[in-house]
Amino acid sequence: MPTNLYGTGDNYDLKSSHVLPALIRKFYEAKIYNKDEVSCWGTGNVYREFLHVDDLANACYFALTKWDPRNKNSPKNLDGKSFDYLNVGTGKDLSIKELAQTISNLVGFEGSITWDNSKPDGTPRKKLDISRIKSLGWEPKIELKKGLLRTIQEFKNLSLENDN
């Protein structure tokens, strides 16, 4: 069960994307078009966890090769039954305000960020307990800032391709 994903192949359409790719597009375009402000949905006070798609791919491979729920050492629930799934994430979350500011900084946007409180925030917090997959020896490798830099560069490359 993966957490919120981002990275290669993401959807940057402002009408149908999720928060992270939408923020990348908004801040990148604001910088390119010299806008003074970027408006973001909600209050920004909700928390989300993000995992790069390459880490998910790694976790899938790891689970397929290293995890057998029938093994006596596999993680168990309170009734002693093996789990049929593993949560996959970073186990770390941040506020949407922190995410927006980070993306703004990485893109080089120098304007202000406003919050549209007429738009919904959604669930206050979404963070997975990844202790089961960690107990088997898997951990995410791509730190959020590094993954964001990679994803922003991929978006820039896509934007340049679409301009030609």
Short mmCIF file of C-alpha atoms in Angstrom, two decimals:
data_model
loop_
_atom_site.label_atom_id
_atom_site.label_comp_id
_atom_site.label_asym_id
_atom_site.label_seq_id
_atom_site.Cartn_x
_atom_site.Cartn_y
_atom_site.Cartn_z
CA MET A 1 0.00 0.00 0.00
CA PRO A 2 1.92 3.07 -1.19
CA THR A 3 1.67 6.60 0.16
CA ASN A 4 1.37 9.67 -2.10
CA LEU A 5 3.68 9.21 -5.08
CA TYR A 6 5.57 11.66 -7.28
CA GLY A 7 8.23 11.54 -9.97
CA THR A 8 8.74 10.38 -13.53
CA GLY A 9 5.53 10.17 -15.54
CA ASP A 10 3.51 12.33 -13.16
CA ASN A 11 0.37 14.21 -14.21
CA TYR A 12 0.92 17.99 -14.22
CA ASP A 13 -2.54 18.97 -15.48
CA LEU A 14 -3.84 21.58 -13.03
CA LYS A 15 -7.39 20.21 -13.32
CA SER A 16 -6.57 16.59 -12.53
CA SER A 17 -3.14 16.38 -10.87
CA HIS A 18 -2.34 15.78 -7.23
CA VAL A 19 -0.84 18.40 -4.96
CA LEU A 20 2.89 17.90 -5.56
CA PRO A 21 2.93 18.00 -9.39
CA ALA A 22 0.40 20.85 -9.34
CA LEU A 23 2.70 22.87 -7.08
CA ILE A 24 5.71 22.17 -9.31
CA ARG A 25 3.82 23.42 -12.33
CA LYS A 26 2.39 26.48 -10.56
CA PHE A 27 5.74 27.65 -9.17
CA TYR A 28 7.69 26.87 -12.34
CA GLU A 29 5.22 28.77 -14.52
CA ALA A 30 5.06 31.65 -12.04
CA LYS A 31 8.83 31.97 -12.26
CA ILE A 32 8.90 31.74 -16.06
CA TYR A 33 6.11 34.31 -16.47
CA ASN A 34 7.44 36.62 -13.71
CA LYS A 35 4.31 36.39 -11.57
CA ASP A 36 4.29 38.07 -8.17
CA GLU A 37 2.13 35.47 -6.45
CA VAL A 38 1.14 31.81 -6.47
CA SER A 39 -2.21 30.82 -5.00
CA CYS A 40 -2.45 27.41 -3.35
CA TRP A 41 -5.53 25.52 -2.21
CA GLY A 42 -6.68 25.40 1.41
CA THR A 43 -4.77 26.57 4.45
CA GLY A 44 -1.59 24.61 3.81
CA ASN A 45 -1.76 23.29 7.37
CA VAL A 46 -2.50 19.66 6.49
CA TYR A 47 0.28 17.09 6.44
CA ARG A 48 1.19 14.62 3.71
CA GLU A 49 3.84 11.99 3.12
CA PHE A 50 5.47 11.63 -0.31
CA LEU A 51 7.44 8.80 -1.89
CA HIS A 52 9.37 8.96 -5.15
CA VAL A 53 8.16 6.41 -7.71
CA ASP A 54 11.66 4.93 -8.01
CA ASP A 55 11.53 4.07 -4.29
CA LEU A 56 8.14 2.41 -4.83
CA ALA A 57 9.59 0.36 -7.70
CA ASN A 58 12.47 -0.64 -5.44
CA ALA A 59 10.02 -1.61 -2.66
CA CYS A 60 7.96 -3.73 -5.07
CA TYR A 61 11.06 -5.58 -6.24
CA PHE A 62 12.18 -5.99 -2.63
CA ALA A 63 8.80 -7.38 -1.56
CA LEU A 64 8.65 -9.78 -4.51
CA THR A 65 12.12 -11.15 -3.82
CA LYS A 66 12.48 -10.88 -0.04
CA TRP A 67 9.00 -11.15 1.48
CA ASP A 68 6.81 -14.20 1.81
CA PRO A 69 3.74 -13.67 4.01
CA ARG A 70 3.69 -17.45 4.65
CA ASN A 71 7.14 -17.31 6.24
CA LYS A 72 7.03 -17.76 10.02
CA ASN A 73 9.18 -14.62 10.44
CA SER A 74 6.93 -12.36 8.34
CA PRO A 75 5.21 -9.45 10.15
CA LYS A 76 2.02 -10.51 11.98
CA ASN A 77 -1.14 -8.77 13.13
CA LEU A 78 -2.42 -8.86 16.73
CA ASP A 79 -4.09 -12.23 16.06
CA GLY A 80 -0.77 -13.73 14.91
CA LYS A 81 -1.80 -13.87 11.25
CA SER A 82 0.63 -12.75 8.56
CA PHE A 83 -0.13 -9.53 6.76
CA ASP A 84 -1.08 -9.75 3.11
CA TYR A 85 0.19 -6.24 2.42
CA LEU A 86 2.98 -3.88 3.42
CA ASN A 87 2.74 -0.10 3.71
CA VAL A 88 5.34 1.64 1.55
CA GLY A 89 6.35 5.21 2.24
CA THR A 90 8.96 7.29 4.00
CA GLY A 91 7.35 7.40 7.42
CA LYS A 92 7.91 11.20 7.33
CA ASP A 93 5.40 13.90 6.53
CA LEU A 94 5.40 17.65 6.13
CA SER A 95 2.80 20.36 5.87
CA ILE A 96 1.60 21.46 2.47
CA LYS A 97 2.90 24.94 3.42
CA GLU A 98 6.38 23.47 3.93
CA LEU A 99 6.09 21.57 0.63
CA ALA A 100 5.00 24.70 -1.25
CA GLN A 101 7.85 26.76 0.23
CA THR A 102 10.38 24.04 -0.60
CA ILE A 103 9.21 23.78 -4.21
CA SER A 104 9.13 27.58 -4.49
CA ASN A 105 12.74 27.76 -3.31
CA LEU A 106 13.93 24.91 -5.55
CA VAL A 107 12.30 26.47 -8.62
CA GLY A 108 13.67 29.90 -7.76
CA PHE A 109 10.29 31.64 -7.48
CA GLU A 110 10.71 34.88 -5.55
CA GLY A 111 7.08 36.02 -5.22
CA SER A 112 4.60 35.41 -2.43
CA ILE A 113 2.46 32.39 -1.66
CA THR A 114 -1.21 32.93 -0.83
CA TRP A 115 -3.65 30.36 0.51
CA ASP A 116 -7.19 30.08 -0.86
CA ASN A 117 -9.20 29.06 2.20
CA SER A 118 -12.33 28.65 0.04
CA LYS A 119 -10.71 25.46 -1.34
CA PRO A 120 -10.65 22.27 0.71
CA ASP A 121 -7.73 21.05 2.78
CA GLY A 122 -8.74 17.41 2.85
CA THR A 123 -7.75 14.98 5.58
CA PRO A 124 -5.63 16.67 8.29
CA ARG A 125 -2.85 14.09 8.12
CA LYS A 126 -1.89 11.14 5.91
CA LYS A 127 1.18 9.25 7.08
CA LEU A 128 1.84 5.52 6.86
CA ASP A 129 3.38 3.23 9.45
CA ILE A 130 6.17 1.57 7.44
CA SER A 131 7.62 -0.42 10.33
CA ARG A 132 6.67 -3.78 8.77
CA ILE A 133 8.61 -3.32 5.53
CA LYS A 134 11.47 -1.69 7.44
CA SER A 135 11.63 -4.73 9.74
CA LEU A 136 12.25 -6.81 6.62
CA GLY A 137 15.20 -4.60 5.63
CA TRP A 138 13.72 -2.08 3.16
CA GLU A 139 14.00 1.70 3.48
CA PRO A 140 13.40 4.51 1.00
CA LYS A 141 16.56 5.88 -0.59
CA ILE A 142 15.44 9.13 -2.26
CA GLU A 143 15.27 12.05 0.16
CA LEU A 144 12.40 14.44 -0.65
CA LYS A 145 14.54 17.43 -1.65
CA LYS A 146 16.65 15.33 -4.02
CA GLY A 147 13.54 13.72 -5.50
CA LEU A 148 11.91 17.12 -5.94
CA LEU A 149 14.96 18.46 -7.75
CA ARG A 150 14.87 15.49 -10.12
CA THR A 151 11.13 15.84 -10.68
CA ILE A 152 11.35 19.59 -11.26
CA GLN A 153 14.07 19.00 -13.87
CA GLU A 154 11.93 16.36 -15.57
CA PHE A 155 9.00 18.82 -15.63
CA LYS A 156 11.24 21.54 -17.11
CA ASN A 157 12.37 19.10 -19.82
CA LEU A 158 8.72 18.22 -20.58
CA SER A 159 7.83 21.91 -20.77
CA LEU A 160 10.67 22.58 -23.19
CA GLU A 161 9.61 19.62 -25.36
CA ASN A 162 6.02 20.91 -25.46
CA ASP A 163 7.21 24.39 -26.42
CA ASN A 164 8.97 23.03 -29.52
#
